[in-house]
Coordinates of N, CA and C in Angstrom, one line a residue:
Chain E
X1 N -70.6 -7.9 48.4 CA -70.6 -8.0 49.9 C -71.2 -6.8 50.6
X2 N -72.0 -6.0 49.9 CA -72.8 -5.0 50.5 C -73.3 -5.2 51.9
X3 N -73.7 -4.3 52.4 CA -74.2 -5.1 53.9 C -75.2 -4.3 54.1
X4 N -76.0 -3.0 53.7 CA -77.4 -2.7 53.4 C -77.0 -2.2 52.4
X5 N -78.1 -2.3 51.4 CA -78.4 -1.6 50.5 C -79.8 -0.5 50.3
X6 N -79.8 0.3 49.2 CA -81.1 0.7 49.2 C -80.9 1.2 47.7
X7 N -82.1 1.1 46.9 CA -82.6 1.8 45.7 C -83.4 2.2 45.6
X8 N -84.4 3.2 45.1 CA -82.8 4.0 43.8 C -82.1 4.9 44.8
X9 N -80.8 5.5 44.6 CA -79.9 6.3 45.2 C -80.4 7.4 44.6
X10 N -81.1 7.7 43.6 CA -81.6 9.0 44.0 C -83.3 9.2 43.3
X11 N -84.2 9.9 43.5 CA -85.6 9.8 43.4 C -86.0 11.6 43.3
X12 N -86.5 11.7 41.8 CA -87.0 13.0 41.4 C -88.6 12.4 41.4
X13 N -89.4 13.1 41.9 CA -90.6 13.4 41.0 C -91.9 14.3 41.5
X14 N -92.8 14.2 40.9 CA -93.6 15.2 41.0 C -94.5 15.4 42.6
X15 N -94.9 16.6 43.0 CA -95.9 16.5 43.7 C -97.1 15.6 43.7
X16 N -97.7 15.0 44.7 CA -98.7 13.8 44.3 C -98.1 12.7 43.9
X17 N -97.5 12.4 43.7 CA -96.9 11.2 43.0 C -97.0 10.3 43.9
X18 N -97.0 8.7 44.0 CA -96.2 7.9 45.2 C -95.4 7.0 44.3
X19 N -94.6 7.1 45.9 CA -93.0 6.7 45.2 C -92.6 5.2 46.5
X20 N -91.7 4.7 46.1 CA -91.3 3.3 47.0 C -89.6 3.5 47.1
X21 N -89.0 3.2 48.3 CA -87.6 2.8 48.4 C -87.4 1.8 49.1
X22 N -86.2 0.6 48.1 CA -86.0 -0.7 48.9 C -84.9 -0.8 49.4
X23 N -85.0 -1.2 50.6 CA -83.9 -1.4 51.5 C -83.4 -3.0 51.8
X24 N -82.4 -3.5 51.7 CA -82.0 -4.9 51.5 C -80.5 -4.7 53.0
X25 N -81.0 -6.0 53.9 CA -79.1 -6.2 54.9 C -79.0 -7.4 54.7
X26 N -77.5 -7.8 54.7 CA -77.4 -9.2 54.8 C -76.7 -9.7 55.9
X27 N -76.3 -8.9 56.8 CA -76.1 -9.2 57.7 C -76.5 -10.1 58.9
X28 N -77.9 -10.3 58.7 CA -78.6 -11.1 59.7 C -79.1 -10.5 60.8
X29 N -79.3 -9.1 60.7 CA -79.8 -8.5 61.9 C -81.2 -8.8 61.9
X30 N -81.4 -8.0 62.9 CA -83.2 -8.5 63.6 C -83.7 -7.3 63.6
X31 N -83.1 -6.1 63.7 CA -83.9 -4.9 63.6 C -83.4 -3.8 62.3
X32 N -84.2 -3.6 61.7 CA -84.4 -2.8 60.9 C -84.9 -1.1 61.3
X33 N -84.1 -0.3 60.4 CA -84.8 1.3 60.4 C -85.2 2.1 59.5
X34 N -85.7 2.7 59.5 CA -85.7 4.0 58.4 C -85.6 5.7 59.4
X35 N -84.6 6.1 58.6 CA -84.1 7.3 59.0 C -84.5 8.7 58.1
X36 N -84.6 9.6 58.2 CA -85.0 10.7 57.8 C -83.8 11.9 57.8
X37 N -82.7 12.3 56.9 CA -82.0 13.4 57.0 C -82.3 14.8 56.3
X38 N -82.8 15.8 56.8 CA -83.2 16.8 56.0 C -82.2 18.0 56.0
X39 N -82.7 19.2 55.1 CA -81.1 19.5 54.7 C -80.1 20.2 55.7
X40 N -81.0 20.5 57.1 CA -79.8 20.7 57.8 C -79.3 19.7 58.4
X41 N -79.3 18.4 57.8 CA -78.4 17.6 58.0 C -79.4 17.2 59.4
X42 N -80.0 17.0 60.5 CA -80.7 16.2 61.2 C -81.1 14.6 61.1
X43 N -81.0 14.1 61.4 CA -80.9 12.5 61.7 C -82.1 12.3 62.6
X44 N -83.4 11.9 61.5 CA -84.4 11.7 62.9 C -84.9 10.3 62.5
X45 N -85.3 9.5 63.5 CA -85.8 8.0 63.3 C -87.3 8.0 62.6
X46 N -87.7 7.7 61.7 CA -89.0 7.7 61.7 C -89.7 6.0 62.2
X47 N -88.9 4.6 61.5 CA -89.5 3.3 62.0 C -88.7 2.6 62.6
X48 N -89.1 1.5 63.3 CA -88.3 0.5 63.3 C -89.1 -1.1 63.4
X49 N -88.2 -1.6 63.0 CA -88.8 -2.8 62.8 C -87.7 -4.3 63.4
X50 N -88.5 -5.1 64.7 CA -87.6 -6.6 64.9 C -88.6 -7.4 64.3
X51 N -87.9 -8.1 63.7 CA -88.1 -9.3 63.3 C -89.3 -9.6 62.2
X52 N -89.7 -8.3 61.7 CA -90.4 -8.0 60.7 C -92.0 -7.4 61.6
X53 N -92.0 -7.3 63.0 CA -92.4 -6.3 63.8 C -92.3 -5.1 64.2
X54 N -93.6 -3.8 63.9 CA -93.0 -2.9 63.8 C -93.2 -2.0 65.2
X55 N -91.9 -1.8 65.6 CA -91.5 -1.7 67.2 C -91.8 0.0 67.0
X56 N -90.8 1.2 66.6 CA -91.1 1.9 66.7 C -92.2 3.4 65.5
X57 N -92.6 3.9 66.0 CA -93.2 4.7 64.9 C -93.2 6.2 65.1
X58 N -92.5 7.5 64.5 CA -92.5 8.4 65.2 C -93.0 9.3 64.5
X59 N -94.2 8.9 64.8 CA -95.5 10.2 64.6 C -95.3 10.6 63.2
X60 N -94.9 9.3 62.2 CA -94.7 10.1 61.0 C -95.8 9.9 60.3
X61 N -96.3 10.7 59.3 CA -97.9 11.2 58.4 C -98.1 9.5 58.1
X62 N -99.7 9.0 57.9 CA -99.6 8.1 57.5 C -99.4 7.8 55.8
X63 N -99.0 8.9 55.1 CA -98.8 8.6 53.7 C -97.2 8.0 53.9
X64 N -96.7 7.9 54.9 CA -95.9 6.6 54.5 C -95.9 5.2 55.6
X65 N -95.7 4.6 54.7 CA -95.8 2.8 55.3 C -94.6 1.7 54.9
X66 N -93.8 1.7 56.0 CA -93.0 0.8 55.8 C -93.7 -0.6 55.6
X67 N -92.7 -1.2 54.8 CA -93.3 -2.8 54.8 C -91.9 -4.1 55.0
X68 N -92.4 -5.2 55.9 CA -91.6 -5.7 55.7 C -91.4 -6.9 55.7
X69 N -91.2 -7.2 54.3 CA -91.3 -9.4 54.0 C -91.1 -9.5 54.5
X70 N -89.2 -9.5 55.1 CA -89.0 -10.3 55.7 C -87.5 -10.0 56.9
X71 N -87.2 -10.6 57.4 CA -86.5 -9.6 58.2 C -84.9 -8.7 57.3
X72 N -84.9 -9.3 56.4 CA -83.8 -8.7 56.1 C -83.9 -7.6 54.4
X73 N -85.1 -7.3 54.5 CA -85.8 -6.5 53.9 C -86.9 -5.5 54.6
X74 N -86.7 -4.0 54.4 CA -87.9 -3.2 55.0 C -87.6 -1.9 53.8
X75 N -89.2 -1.9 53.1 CA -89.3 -1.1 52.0 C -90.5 0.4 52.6
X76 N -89.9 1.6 51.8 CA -91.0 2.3 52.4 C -91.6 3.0 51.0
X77 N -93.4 3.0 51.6 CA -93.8 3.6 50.7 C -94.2 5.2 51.1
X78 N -94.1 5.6 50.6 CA -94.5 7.2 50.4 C -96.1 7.5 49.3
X79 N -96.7 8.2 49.6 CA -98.0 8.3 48.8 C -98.1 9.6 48.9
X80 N -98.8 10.3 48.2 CA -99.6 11.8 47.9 C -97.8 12.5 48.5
X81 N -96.8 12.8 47.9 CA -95.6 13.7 48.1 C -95.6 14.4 48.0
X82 N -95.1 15.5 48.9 CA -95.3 16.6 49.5 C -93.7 17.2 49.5
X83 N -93.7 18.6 48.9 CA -92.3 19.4 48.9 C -91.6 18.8 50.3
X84 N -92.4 19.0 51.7 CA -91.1 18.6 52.2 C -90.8 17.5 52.8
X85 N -91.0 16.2 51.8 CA -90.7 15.2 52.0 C -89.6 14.8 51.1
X86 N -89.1 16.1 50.6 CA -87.3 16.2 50.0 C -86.3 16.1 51.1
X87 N -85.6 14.9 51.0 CA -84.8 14.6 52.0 C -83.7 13.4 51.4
X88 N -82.4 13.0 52.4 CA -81.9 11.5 52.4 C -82.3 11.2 52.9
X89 N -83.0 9.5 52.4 CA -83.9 8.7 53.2 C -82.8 7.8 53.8
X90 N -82.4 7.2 55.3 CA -81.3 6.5 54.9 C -82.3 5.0 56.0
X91 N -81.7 3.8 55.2 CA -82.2 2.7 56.2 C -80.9 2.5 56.6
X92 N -81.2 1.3 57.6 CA -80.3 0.7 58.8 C -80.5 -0.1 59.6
X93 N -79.4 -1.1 60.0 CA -79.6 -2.2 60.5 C -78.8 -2.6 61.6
X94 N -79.2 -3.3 62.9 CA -78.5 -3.4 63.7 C -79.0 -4.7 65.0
X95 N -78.2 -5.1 65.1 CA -78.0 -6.7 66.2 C -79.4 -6.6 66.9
X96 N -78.9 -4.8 67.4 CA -79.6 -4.8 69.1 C -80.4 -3.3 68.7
X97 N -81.3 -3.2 69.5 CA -82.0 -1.8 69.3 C -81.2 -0.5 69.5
X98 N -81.2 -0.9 70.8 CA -80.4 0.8 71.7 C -79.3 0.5 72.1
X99 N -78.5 -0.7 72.1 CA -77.2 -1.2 72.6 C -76.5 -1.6 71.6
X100 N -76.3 -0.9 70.4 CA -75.0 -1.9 69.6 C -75.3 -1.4 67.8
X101 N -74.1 -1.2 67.2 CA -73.8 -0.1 66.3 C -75.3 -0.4 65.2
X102 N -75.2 0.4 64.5 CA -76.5 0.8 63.5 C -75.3 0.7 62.2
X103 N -75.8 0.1 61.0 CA -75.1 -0.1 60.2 C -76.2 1.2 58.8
X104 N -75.7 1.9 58.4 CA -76.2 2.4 57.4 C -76.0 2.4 56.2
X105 N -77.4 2.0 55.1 CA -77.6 1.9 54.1 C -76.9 3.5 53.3
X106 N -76.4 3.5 52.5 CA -75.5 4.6 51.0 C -76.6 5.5 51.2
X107 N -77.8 5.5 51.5 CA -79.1 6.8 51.4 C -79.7 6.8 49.6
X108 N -81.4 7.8 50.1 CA -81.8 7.9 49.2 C -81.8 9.6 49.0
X109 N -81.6 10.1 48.2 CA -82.3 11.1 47.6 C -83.4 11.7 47.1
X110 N -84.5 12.1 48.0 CA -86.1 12.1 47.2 C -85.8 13.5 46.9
X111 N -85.9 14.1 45.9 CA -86.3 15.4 45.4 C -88.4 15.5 44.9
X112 N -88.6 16.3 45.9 CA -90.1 16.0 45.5 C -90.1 18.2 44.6
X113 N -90.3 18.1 43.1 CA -90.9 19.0 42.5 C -92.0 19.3 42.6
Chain V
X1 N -89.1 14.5 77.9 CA -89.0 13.1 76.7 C -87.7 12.8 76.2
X2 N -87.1 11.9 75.8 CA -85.7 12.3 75.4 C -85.2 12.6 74.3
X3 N -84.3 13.2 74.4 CA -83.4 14.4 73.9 C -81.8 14.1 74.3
X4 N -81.3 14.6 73.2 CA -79.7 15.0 72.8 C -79.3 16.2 72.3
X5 N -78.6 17.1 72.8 CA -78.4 18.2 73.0 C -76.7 18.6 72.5
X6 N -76.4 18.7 70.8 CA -75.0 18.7 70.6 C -74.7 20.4 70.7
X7 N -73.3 20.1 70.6 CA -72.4 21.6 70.7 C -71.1 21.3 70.3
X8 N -70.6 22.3 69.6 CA -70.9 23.4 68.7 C -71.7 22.8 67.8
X9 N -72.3 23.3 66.9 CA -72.9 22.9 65.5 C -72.1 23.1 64.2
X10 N -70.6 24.1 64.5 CA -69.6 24.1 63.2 C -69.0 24.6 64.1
X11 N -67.6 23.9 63.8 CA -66.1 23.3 64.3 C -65.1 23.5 63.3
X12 N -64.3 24.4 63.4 CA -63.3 25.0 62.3 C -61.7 24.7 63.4
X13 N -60.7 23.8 63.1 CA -59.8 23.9 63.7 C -58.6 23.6 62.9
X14 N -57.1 24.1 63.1 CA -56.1 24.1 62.6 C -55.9 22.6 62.3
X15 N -55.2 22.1 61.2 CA -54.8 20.7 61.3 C -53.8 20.7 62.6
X16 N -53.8 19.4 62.7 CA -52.8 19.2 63.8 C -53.2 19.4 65.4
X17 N -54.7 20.6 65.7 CA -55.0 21.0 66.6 C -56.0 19.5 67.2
X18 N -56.7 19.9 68.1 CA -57.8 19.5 68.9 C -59.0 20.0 68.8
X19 N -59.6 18.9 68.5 CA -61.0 19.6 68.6 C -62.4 18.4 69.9
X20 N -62.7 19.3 69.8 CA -63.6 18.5 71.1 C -65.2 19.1 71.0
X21 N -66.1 17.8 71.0 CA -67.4 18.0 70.6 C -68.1 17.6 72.1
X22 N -69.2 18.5 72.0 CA -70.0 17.8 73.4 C -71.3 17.7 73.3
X23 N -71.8 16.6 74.2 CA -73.4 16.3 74.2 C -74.3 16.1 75.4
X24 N -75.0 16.3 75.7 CA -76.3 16.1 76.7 C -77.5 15.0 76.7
X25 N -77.4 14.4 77.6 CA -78.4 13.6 77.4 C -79.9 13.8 78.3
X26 N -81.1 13.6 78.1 CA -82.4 14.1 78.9 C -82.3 12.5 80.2
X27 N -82.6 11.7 79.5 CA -83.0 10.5 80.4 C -81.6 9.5 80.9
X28 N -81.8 9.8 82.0 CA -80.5 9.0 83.4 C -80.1 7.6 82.8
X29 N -81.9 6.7 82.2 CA -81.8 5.5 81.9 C -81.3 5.2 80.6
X30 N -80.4 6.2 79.9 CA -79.7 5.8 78.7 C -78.5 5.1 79.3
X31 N -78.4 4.3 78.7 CA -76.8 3.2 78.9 C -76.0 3.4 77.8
X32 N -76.2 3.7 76.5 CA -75.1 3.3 75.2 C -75.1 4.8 74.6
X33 N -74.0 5.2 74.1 CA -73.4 6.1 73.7 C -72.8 6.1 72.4
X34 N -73.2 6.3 71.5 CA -72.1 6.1 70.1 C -72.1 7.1 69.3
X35 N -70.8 7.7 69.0 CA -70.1 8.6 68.0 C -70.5 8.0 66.6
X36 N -71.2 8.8 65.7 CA -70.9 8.7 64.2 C -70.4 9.8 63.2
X37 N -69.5 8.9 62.4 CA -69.3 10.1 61.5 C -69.6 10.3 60.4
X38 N -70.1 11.4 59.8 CA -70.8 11.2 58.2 C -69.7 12.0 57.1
X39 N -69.0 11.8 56.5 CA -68.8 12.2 55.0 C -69.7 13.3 54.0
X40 N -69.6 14.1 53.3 CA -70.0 14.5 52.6 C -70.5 13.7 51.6
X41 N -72.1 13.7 51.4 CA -72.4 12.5 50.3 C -72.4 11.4 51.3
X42 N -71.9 11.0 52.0 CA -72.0 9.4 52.8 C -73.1 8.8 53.4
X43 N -72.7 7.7 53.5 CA -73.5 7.2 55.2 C -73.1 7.5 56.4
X44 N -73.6 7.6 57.2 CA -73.1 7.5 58.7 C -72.8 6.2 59.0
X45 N -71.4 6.7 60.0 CA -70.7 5.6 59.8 C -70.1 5.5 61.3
X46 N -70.6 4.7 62.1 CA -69.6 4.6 63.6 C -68.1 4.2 63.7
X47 N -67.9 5.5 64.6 CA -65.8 5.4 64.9 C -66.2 5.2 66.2
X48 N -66.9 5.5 67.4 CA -66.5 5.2 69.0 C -68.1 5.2 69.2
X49 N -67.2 4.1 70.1 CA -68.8 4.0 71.3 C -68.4 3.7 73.1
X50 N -69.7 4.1 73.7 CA -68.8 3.4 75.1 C -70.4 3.7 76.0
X51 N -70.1 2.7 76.8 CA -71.5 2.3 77.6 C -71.1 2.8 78.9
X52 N -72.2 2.5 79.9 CA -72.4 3.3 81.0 C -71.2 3.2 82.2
X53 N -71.0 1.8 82.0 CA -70.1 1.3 82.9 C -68.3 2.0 83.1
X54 N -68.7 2.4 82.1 CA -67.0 3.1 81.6 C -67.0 4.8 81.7
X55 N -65.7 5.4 82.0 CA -66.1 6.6 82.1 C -65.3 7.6 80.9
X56 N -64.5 6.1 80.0 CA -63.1 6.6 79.0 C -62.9 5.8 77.9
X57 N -62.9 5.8 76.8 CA -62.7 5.1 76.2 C -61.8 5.6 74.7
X58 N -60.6 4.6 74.7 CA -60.2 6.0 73.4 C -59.6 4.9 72.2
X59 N -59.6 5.1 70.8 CA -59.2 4.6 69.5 C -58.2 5.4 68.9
X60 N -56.9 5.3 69.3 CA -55.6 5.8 68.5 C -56.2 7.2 68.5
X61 N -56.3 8.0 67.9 CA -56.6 9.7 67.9 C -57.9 10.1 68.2
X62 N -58.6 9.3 68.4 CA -60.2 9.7 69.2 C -60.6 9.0 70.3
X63 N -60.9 9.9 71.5 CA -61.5 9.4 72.2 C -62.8 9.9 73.0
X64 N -63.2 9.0 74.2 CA -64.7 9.5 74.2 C -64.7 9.7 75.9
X65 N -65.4 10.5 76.5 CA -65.8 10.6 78.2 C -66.7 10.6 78.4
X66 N -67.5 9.9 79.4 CA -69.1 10.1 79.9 C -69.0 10.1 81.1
X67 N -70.0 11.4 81.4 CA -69.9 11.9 83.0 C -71.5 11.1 83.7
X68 N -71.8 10.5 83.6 CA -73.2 10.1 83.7 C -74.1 11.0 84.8
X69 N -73.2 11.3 85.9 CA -74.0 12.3 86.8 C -74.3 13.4 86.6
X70 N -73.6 14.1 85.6 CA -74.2 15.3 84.7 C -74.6 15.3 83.3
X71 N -74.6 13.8 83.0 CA -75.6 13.4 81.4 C -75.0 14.4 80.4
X72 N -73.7 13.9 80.6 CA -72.5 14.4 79.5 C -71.9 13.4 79.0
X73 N -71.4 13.6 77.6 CA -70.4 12.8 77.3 C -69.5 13.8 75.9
X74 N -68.2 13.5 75.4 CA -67.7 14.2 74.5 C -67.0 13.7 73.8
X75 N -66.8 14.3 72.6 CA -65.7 13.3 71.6 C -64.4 13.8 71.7
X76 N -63.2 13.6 71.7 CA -61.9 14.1 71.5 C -61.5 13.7 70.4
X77 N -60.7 14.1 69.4 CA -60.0 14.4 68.3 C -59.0 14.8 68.2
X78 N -57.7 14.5 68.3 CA -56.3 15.1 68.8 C -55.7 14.8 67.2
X79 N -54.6 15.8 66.8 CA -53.9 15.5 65.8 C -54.3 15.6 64.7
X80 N -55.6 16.9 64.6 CA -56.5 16.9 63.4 C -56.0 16.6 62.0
X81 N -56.6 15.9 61.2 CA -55.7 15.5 60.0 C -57.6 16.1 58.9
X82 N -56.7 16.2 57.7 CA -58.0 17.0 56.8 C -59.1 15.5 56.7
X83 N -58.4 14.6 56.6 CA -59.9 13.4 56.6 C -61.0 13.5 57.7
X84 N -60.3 14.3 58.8 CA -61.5 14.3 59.8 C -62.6 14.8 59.7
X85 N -62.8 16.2 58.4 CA -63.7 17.0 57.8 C -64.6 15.4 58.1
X86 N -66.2 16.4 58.4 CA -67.4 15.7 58.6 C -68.4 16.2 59.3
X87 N -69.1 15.6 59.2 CA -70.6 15.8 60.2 C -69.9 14.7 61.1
X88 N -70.1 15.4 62.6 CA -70.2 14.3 63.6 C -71.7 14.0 64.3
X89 N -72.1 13.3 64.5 CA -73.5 12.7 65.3 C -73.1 12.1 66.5
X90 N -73.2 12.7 67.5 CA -73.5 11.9 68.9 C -74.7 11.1 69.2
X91 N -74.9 10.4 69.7 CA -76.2 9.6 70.0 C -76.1 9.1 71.4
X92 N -77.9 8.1 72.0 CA -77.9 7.9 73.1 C -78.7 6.5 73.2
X93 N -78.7 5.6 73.7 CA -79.1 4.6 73.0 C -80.4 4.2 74.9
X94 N -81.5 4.4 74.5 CA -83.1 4.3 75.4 C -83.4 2.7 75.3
X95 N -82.9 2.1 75.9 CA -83.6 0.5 76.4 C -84.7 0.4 75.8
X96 N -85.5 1.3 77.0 CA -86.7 1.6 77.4 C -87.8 2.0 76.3
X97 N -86.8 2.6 75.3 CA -88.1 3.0 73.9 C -87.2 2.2 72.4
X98 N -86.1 1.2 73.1 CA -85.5 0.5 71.4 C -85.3 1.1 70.9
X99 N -84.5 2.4 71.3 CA -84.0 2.9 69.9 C -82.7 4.1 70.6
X100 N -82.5 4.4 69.7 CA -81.3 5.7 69.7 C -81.5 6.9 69.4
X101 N -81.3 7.8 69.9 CA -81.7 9.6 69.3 C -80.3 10.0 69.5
X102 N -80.1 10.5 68.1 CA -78.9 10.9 67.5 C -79.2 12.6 67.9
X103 N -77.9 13.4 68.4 CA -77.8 14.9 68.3 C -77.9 15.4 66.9
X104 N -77.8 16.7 67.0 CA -78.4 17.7 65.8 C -76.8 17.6 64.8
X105 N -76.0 17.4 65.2 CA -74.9 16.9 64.5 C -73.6 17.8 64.1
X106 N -72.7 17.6 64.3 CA -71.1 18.9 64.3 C -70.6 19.0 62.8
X107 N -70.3 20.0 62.2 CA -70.0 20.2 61.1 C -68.7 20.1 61.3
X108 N -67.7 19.9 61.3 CA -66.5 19.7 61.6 C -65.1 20.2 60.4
X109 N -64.6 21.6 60.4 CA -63.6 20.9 59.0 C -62.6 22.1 59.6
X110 N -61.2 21.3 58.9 CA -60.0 21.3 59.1 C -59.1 22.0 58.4
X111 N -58.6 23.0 58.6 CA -57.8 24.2 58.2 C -56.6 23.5 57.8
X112 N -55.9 23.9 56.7 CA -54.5 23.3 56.1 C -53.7 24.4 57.3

């Protein structure tokens, strides 16, 4: 009865590498996120996505690209990985954009060596 | 552009004491307000929320105030107990750009 998920919970690899994290809600929501926490703990939005439209984008490098089948799915890819793209990646899901709680996915772990 | 502006950034208080967090908001046209709290290892996880129309809102040992004419709002925490240890996240919820900007976030932890 998960209500987002995301795998893998944690991600080692090399510089240059590209890597993917899938994020799954069952909730039924209509907007989708991906979140960015780096290690001083900062919470910054990087996407967002209604209804498998991608509403916001915040100036993040184009070596990553969220994608998303379908609404209750939004997967991101990462390409050419860069040290400081070591972070918790966290998704999230919620009714309403700016009016009404944000449900957060367990997070990912990228360790980029 | 908008912005959230938290204080303190680490919060050390006696169990049993009070602690009180505060935030700032840049744009007038924010309406939604929501408290999160994160766990070590966790998700972030919403305890309080409260919209424009209200100026108080409180959940058994936490509660929340928004001043809107000075684009304040703050967390209260009365009766500190050691679960309260956490990162706290204030946020502000923009119509206008669909989305929420969360503060830089309170480290919060509780003295036996």
């Amino acid at each position: 009865d998960t209500a987002v998920s995301q795998t893998p919970k944690y991600l080692v690899t090399q510089m240059g590498n590209d890597k993917s994290i899938k994020c799954e809600q069952n909730l039924g929501h209509d907007t989708m996120y991906w979140y960015k926490q780096d290690s001083k703990k900062f919470l910054k939005i990087m996407f967002s996505y209604n209804n498998k439209e991608l509403i916001i984008n915040e100036t993040v490098p184009n070596r990553f690209s969220p994608k998303s089948p379908d609404k209750a799915h939004l997967n991101l890819h990462i390409n050419s990985l860069e040290l400081g793209d070591s972070a918790v990646y966290f998704c999230a899901s919620s009714q309403e954009t700016a009016w009404g709680e944000q449900f957060f996915g367990p997070g990912t772990r990228l360790t980029v060596l | 552009g908008e912005n959230v502006e938290q204080h303190p950034s680490t919060l050390s208080v006696q169990e049993g004491d009070s602690a009180v967090i505060k935030c700032t908001y840049s744009d007038s046209a924010s309406n939604y307000f929501p408290w999160y709290k994160q766990e070590l290892g966790k998700r972030p996880q919403l305890i309080i929320d409260i919209r424009s129309n209200v100026g108080e809102k409180k959940d058994q040992r936490i509660a929340v105030t928004l001043n809107k004419t000075a684009k304040h709002f703050s967390l209260h925490i009365t009766e500190t107990q050691p679960e309260d240890s956490a990162v706290y996240f204030c946020a502000a919820g923009y119509s206008s750009a669909s989305k929420i900007i969360f503060g830089s976030g309170t480290r919060l932890s509780i003295r036996p």
